[in-house]
Each structure stands twice: as structure tokens, then as C-alpha cells.
mmCIF file with all atom_site columns, C-alpha atoms in Angstrom:
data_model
loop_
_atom_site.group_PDB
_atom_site.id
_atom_site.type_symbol
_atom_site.label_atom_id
_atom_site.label_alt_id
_atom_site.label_comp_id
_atom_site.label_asym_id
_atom_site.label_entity_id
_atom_site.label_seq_id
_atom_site.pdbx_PDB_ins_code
_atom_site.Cartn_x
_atom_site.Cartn_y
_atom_site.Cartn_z
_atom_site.occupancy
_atom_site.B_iso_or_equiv
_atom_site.pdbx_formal_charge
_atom_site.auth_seq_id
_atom_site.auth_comp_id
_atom_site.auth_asym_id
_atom_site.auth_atom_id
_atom_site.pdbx_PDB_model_num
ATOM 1   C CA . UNK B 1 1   ? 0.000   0.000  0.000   1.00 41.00 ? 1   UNK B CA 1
ATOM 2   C CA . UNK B 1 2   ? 3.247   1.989  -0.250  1.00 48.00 ? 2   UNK B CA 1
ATOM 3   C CA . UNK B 1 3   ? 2.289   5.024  -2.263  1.00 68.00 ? 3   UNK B CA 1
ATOM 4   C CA . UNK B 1 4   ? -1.967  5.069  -1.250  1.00 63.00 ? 4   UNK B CA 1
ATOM 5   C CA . UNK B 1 5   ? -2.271  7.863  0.906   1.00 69.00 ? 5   UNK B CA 1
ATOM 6   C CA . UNK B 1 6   ? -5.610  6.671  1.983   1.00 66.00 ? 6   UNK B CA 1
ATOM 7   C CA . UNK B 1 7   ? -4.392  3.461  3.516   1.00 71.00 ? 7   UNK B CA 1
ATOM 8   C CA . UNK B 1 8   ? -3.040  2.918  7.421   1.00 71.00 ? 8   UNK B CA 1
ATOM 9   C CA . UNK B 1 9   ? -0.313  0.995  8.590   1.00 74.00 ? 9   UNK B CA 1
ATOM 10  C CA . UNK B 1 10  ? -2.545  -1.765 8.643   1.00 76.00 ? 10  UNK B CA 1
ATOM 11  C CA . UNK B 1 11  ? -4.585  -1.912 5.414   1.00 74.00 ? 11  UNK B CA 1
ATOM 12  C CA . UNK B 1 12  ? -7.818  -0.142 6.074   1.00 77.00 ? 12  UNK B CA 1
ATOM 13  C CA . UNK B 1 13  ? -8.728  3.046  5.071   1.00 73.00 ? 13  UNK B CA 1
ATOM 14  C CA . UNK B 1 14  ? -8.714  6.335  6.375   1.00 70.00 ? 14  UNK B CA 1
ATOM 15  C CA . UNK B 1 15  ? -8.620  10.431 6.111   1.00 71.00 ? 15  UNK B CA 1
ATOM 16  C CA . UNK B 1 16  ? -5.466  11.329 5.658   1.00 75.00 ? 16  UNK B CA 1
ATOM 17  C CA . UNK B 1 17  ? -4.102  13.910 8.188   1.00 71.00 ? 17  UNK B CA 1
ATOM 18  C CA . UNK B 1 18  ? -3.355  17.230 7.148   1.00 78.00 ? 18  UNK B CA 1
ATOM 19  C CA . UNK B 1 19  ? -2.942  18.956 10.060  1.00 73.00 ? 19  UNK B CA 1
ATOM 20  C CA . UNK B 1 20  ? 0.721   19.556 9.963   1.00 75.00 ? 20  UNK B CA 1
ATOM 21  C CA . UNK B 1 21  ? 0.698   20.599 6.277   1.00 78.00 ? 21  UNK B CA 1
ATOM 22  C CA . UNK B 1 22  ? 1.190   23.836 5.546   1.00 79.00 ? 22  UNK B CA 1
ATOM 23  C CA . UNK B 1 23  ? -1.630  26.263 4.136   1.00 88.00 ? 23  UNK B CA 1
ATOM 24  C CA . UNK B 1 24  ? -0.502  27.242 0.486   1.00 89.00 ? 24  UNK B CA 1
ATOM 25  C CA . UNK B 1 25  ? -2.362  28.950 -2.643  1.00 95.00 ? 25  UNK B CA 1
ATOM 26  C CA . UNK B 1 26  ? -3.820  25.636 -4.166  1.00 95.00 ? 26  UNK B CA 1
ATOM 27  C CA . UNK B 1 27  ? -4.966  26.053 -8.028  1.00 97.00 ? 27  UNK B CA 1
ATOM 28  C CA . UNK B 1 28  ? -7.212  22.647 -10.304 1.00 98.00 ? 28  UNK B CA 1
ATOM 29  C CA . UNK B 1 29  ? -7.972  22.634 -13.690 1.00 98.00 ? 29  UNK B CA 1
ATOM 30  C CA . UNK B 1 30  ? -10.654 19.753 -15.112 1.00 98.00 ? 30  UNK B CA 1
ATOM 31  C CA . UNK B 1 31  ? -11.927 19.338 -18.173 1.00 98.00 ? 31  UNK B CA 1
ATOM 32  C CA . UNK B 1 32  ? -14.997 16.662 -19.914 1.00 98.00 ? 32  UNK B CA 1
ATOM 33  C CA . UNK B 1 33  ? -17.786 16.385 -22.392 1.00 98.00 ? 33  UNK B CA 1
ATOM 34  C CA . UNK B 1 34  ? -21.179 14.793 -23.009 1.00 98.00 ? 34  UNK B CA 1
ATOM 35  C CA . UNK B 1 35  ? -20.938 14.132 -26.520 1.00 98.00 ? 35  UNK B CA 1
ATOM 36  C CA . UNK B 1 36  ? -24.460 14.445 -27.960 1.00 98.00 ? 36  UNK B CA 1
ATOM 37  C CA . UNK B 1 37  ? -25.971 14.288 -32.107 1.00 98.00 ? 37  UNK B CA 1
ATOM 38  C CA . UNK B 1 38  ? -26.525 17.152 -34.321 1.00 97.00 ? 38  UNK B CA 1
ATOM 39  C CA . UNK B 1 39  ? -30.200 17.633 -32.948 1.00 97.00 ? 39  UNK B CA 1
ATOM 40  C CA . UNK B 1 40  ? -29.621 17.717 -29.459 1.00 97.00 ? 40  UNK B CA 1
ATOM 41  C CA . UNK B 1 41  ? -26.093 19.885 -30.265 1.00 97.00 ? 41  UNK B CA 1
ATOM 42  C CA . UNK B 1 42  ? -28.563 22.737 -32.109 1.00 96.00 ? 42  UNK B CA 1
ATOM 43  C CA . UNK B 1 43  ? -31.487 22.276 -29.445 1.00 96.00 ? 43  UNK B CA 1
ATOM 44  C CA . UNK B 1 44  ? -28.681 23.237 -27.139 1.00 97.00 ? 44  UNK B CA 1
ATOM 45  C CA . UNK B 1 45  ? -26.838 25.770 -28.979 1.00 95.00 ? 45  UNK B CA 1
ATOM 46  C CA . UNK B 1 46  ? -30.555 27.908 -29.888 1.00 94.00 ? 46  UNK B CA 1
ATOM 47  C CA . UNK B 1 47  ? -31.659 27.747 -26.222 1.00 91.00 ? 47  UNK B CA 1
ATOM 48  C CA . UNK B 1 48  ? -34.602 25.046 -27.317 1.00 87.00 ? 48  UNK B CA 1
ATOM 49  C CA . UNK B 1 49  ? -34.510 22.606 -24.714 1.00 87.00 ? 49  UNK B CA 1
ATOM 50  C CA . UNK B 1 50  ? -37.722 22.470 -22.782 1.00 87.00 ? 50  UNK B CA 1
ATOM 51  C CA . UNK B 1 51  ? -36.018 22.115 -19.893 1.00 87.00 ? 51  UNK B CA 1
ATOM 52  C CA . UNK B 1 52  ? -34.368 25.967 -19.775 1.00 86.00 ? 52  UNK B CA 1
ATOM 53  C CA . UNK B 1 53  ? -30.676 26.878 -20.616 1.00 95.00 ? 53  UNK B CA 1
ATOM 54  C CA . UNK B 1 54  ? -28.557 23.793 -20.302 1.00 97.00 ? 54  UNK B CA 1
ATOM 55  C CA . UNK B 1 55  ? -25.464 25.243 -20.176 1.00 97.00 ? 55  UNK B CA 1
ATOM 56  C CA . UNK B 1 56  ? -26.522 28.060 -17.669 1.00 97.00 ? 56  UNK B CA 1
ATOM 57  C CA . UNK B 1 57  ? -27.757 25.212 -15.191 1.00 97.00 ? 57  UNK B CA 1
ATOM 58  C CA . UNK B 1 58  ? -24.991 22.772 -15.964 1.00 98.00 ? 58  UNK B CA 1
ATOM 59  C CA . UNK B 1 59  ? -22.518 25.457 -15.160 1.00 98.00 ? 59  UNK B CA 1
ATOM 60  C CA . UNK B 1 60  ? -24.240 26.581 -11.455 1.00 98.00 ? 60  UNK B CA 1
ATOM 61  C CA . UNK B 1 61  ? -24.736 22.489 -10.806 1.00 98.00 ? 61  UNK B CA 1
ATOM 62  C CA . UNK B 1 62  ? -21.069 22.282 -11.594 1.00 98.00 ? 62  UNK B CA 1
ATOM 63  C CA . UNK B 1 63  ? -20.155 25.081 -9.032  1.00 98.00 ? 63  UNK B CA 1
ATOM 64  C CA . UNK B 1 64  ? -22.754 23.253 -6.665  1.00 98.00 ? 64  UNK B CA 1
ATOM 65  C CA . UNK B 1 65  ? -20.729 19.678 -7.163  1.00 98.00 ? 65  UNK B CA 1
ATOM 66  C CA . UNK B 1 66  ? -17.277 21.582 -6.194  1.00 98.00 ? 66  UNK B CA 1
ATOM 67  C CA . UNK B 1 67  ? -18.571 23.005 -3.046  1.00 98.00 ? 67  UNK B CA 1
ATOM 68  C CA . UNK B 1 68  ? -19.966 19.951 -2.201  1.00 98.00 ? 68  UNK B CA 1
ATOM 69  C CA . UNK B 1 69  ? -17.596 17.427 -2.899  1.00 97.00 ? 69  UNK B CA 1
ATOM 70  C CA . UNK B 1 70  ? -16.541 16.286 0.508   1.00 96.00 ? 70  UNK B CA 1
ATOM 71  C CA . UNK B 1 71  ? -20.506 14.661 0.708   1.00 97.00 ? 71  UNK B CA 1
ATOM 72  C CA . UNK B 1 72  ? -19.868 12.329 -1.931  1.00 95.00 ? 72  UNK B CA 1
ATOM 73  C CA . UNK B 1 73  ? -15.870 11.242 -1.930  1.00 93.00 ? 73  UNK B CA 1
ATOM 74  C CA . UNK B 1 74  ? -15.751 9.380  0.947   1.00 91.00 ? 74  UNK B CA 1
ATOM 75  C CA . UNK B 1 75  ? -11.929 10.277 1.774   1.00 89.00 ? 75  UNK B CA 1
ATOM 76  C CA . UNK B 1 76  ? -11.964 14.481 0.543   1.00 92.00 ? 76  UNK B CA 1
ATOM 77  C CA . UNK B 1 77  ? -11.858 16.688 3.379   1.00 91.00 ? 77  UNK B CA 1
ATOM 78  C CA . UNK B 1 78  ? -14.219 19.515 3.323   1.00 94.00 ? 78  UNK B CA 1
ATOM 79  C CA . UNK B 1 79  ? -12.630 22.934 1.645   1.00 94.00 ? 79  UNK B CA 1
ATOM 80  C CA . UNK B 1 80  ? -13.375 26.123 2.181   1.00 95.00 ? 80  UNK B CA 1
ATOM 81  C CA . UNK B 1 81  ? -13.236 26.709 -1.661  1.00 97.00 ? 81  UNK B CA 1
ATOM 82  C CA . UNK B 1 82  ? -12.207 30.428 -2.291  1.00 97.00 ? 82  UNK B CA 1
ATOM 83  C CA . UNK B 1 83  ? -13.207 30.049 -6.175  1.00 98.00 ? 83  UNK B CA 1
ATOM 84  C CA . UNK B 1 84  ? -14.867 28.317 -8.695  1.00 98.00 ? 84  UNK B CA 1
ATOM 85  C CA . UNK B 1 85  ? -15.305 28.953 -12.183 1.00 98.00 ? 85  UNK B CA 1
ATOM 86  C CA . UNK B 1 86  ? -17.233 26.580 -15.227 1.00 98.00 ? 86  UNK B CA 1
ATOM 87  C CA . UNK B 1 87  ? -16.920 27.249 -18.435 1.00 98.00 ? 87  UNK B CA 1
ATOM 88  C CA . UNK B 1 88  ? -19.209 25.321 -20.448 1.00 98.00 ? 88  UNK B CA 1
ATOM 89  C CA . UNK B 1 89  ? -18.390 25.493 -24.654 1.00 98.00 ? 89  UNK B CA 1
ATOM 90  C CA . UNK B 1 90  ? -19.814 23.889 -27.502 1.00 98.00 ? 90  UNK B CA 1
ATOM 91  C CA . UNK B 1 91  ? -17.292 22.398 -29.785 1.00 98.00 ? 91  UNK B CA 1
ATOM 92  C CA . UNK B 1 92  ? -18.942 21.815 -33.305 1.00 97.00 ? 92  UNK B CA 1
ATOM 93  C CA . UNK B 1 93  ? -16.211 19.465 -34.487 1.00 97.00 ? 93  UNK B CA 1
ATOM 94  C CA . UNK B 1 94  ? -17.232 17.457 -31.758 1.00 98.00 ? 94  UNK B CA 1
ATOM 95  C CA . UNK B 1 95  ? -20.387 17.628 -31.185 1.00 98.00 ? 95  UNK B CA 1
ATOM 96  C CA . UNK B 1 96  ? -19.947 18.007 -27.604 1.00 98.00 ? 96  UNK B CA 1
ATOM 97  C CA . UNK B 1 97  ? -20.394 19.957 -24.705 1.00 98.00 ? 97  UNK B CA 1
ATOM 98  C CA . UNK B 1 98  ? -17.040 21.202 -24.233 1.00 98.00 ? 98  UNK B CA 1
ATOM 99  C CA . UNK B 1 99  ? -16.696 21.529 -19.626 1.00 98.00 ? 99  UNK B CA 1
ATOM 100 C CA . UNK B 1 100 ? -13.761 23.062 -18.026 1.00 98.00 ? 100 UNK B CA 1
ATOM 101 C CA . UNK B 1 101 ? -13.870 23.881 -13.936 1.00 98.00 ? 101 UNK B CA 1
ATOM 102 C CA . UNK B 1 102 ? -10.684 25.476 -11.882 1.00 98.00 ? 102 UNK B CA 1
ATOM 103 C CA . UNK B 1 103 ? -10.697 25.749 -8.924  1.00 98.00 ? 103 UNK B CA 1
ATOM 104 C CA . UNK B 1 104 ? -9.161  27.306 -6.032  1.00 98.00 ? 104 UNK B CA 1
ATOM 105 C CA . UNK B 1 105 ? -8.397  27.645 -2.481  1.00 97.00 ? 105 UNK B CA 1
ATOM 106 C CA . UNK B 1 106 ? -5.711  28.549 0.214   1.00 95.00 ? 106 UNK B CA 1
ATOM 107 C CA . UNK B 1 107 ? -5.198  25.342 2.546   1.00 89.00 ? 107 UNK B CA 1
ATOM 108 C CA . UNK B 1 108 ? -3.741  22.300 3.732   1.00 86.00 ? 108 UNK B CA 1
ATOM 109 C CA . UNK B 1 109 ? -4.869  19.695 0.702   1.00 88.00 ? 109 UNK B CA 1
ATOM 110 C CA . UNK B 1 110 ? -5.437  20.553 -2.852  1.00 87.00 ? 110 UNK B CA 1
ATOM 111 C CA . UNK B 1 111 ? -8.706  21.057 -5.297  1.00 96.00 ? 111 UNK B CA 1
ATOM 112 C CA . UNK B 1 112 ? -8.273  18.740 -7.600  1.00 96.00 ? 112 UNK B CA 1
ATOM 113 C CA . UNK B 1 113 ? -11.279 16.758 -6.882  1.00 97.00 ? 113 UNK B CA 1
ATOM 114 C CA . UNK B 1 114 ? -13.429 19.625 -6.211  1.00 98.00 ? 114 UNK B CA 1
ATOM 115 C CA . UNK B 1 115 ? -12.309 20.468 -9.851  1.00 98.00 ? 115 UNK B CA 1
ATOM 116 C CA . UNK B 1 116 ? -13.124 16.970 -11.154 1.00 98.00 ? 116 UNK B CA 1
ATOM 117 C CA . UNK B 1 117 ? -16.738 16.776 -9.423  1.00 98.00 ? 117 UNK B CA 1
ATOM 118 C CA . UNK B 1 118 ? -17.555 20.350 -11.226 1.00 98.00 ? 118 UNK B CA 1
ATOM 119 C CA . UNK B 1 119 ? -17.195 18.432 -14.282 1.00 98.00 ? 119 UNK B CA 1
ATOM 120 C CA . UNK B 1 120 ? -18.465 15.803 -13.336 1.00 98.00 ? 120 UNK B CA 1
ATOM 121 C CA . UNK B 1 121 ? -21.450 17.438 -11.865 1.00 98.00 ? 121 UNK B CA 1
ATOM 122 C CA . UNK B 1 122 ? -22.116 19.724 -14.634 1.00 98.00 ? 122 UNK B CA 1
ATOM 123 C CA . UNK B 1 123 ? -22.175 17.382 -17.260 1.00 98.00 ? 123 UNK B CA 1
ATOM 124 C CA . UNK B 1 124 ? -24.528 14.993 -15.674 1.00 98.00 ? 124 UNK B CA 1
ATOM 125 C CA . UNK B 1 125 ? -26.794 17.757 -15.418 1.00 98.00 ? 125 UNK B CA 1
ATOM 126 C CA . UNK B 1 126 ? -26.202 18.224 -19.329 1.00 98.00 ? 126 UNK B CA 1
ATOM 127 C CA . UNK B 1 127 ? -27.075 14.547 -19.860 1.00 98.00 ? 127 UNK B CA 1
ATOM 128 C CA . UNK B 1 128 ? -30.524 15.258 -17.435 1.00 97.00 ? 128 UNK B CA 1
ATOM 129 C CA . UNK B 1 129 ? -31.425 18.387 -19.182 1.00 96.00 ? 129 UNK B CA 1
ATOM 130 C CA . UNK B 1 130 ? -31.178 16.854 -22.489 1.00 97.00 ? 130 UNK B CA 1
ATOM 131 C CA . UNK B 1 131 ? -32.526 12.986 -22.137 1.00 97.00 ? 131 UNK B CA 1
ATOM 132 C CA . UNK B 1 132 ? -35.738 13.407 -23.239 1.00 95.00 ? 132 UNK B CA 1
ATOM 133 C CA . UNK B 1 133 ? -34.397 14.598 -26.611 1.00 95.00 ? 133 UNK B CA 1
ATOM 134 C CA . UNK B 1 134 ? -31.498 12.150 -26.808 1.00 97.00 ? 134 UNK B CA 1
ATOM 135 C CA . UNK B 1 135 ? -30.611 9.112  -24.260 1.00 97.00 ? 135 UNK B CA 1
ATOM 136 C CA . UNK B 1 136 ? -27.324 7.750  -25.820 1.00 98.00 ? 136 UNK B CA 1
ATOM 137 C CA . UNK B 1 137 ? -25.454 10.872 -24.903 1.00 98.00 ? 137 UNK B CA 1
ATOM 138 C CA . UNK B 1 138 ? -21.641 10.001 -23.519 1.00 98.00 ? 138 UNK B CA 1
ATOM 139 C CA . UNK B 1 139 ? -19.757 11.586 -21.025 1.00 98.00 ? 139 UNK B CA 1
ATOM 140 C CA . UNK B 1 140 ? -16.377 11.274 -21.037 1.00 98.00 ? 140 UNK B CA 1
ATOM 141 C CA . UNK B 1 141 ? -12.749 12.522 -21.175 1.00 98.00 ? 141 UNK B CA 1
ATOM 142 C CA . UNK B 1 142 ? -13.195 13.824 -17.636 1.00 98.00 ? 142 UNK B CA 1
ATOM 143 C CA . UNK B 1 143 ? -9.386  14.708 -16.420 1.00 98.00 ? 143 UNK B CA 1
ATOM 144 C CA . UNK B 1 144 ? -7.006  17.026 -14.362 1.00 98.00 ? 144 UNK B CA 1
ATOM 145 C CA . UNK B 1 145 ? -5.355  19.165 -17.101 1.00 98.00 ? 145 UNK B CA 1
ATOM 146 C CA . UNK B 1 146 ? -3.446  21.263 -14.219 1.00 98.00 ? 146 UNK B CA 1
ATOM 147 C CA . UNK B 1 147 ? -2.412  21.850 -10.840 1.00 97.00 ? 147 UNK B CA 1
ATOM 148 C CA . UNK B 1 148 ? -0.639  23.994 -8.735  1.00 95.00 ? 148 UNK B CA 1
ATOM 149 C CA . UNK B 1 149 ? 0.454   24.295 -4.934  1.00 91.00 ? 149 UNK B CA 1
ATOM 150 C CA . UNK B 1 150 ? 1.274   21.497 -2.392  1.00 82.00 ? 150 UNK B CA 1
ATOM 151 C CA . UNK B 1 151 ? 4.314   19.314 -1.876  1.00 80.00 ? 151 UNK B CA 1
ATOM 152 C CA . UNK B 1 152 ? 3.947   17.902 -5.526  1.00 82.00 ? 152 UNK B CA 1
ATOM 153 C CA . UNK B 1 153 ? 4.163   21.443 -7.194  1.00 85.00 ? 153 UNK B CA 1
ATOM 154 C CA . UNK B 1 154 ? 2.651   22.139 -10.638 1.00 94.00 ? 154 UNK B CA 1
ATOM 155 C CA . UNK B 1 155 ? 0.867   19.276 -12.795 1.00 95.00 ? 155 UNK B CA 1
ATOM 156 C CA . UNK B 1 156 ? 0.190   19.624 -16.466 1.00 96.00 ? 156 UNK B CA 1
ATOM 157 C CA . UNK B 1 157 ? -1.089  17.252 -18.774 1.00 96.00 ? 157 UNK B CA 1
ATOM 158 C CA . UNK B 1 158 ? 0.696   16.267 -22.058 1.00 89.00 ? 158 UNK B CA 1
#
């Protein structure tokens, strides 16, 4: 169990302790899509989903997920979060939702999931808003791109 941080001397899980860490400036950047057809892509992109303005409520769902991660990832300790910003994009080529969160804070553990649930968050919401029209939407791609702050530094994706 060597490099699991989530893992005790004996096996089991646990928090991790963070308590002696020291607070730093703590940046995430995550990134997904729900990849949807050409109907559902212009029902989006005109505003006619019955439902209201997907990308509006995907993107305050997201910010909702990030603030709230600590309720659903068992091991995440709560964060006072001191940003967090969606962008939600439709990429033609695609045909997708296009979701990017970052997120920040000043503490003793990083944002990355709070970054990742945003996405994760906001495109299920996408998926919700939009499955009357279509129900073989995918989500996927969902990674860290970046990350700053903490004992590991900076993080960038290739």
C-alpha cells in the first residue's frame, strides 16, 4: 500500500491527516464532455430545450458539485473553496459539450477533486437536461489538465 495515501499501517482506510501541512495557494484545472448528435447539439446551442438553458444550469450544478464534494468522496476533506469557475463550450467538431472547472483555495490539501466533481457534476446535469431529446449521450474525457500548490508542485497534462 506503499504510495496510497488513503491506507493505514494496517490496510484499512482512512482520512489522511493534514494537520501539519502547511496552508498554500492551491490552483485545479478539469476538463470533460457529453458528446451528444446534431439535434440535441442545435437544441442546445438555440436555447430550445424544454427544460431551460442547459449550459446556464450545468454550469451553477457544476459550481454546486465543487462546493460539495466532501458529501460524496468518501476520503476528501471539506474545503473552504475560495473560487470556482465553469466554463461550459460547444465544440462543433465534436459535437460536444465542451466543460472546463478550476478551482481554487488557500489550505492544507489541494482542489483537484473539487475540480473533477464540477465536471463531473455539470455534465450529468447536461445529460438530465437533455434525455428526453437524446438518451445515448456520452460523457467522457473527464481529467485534471493542471495543478498547482502542495508538496507535488505544478501538474500539467501532455
Amino acid at each position: 500500500m506503499g504510495d496510497f495515501t488513503h491506507f493505514n499501517e494496517h490496510g484499512r482506510c482512512h482520512m489522511v491527516d493534514v494537520s501539519e501541512k502547511s496552508d498554500t495557494s492551491r490552483m485545479a484545472v478539469a476538463e470533460g464532455y457529453v458528446y451528444v448528435n446534431s439535434e440535441t447539439f442545435s437544441l442546445i446551442r438555440s436555447g430550445g430545450v424544454r427544460k431551460g438553458d442547459v449550459l446556464t444550469v450545468a454550469q451553477i450544478a457544476g459550481i454546486m458539485g465543487a462546493k460539495r464534494t466532501s458529501d460524496i468522496i468518501p476520503m476528501c476533506h471539506p474545503l473552504m473553496l475560495s473560487g470556482v469557475n465553469l466554463e461550459l463550450t460547444l465544440d462543433e467538431g465534436k459535437s460536444a459539450v465542451r466543460i472546463e472547472a478550476v478551482v481554487r483555495n488557500r489550505g492544507s490539501t489541494g482542489v483537484e477533486m473539487e475540480a473533477l466533481t464540477a465536471v463531473s457534476v455539470a455534465a450529468l446535469t447536461v445529460y438530465d437536461m437533455c434525455k428526453a431529446v437524446q438518451r445515448d449521450m456520452r460523457i467522457g474525457d473527464i481529467r485534471l489538465l493542471h495543478k498547482e500548490g502542495g508538496v507535488h508542485g505544478v501538474f500539467h497534462a501532455e
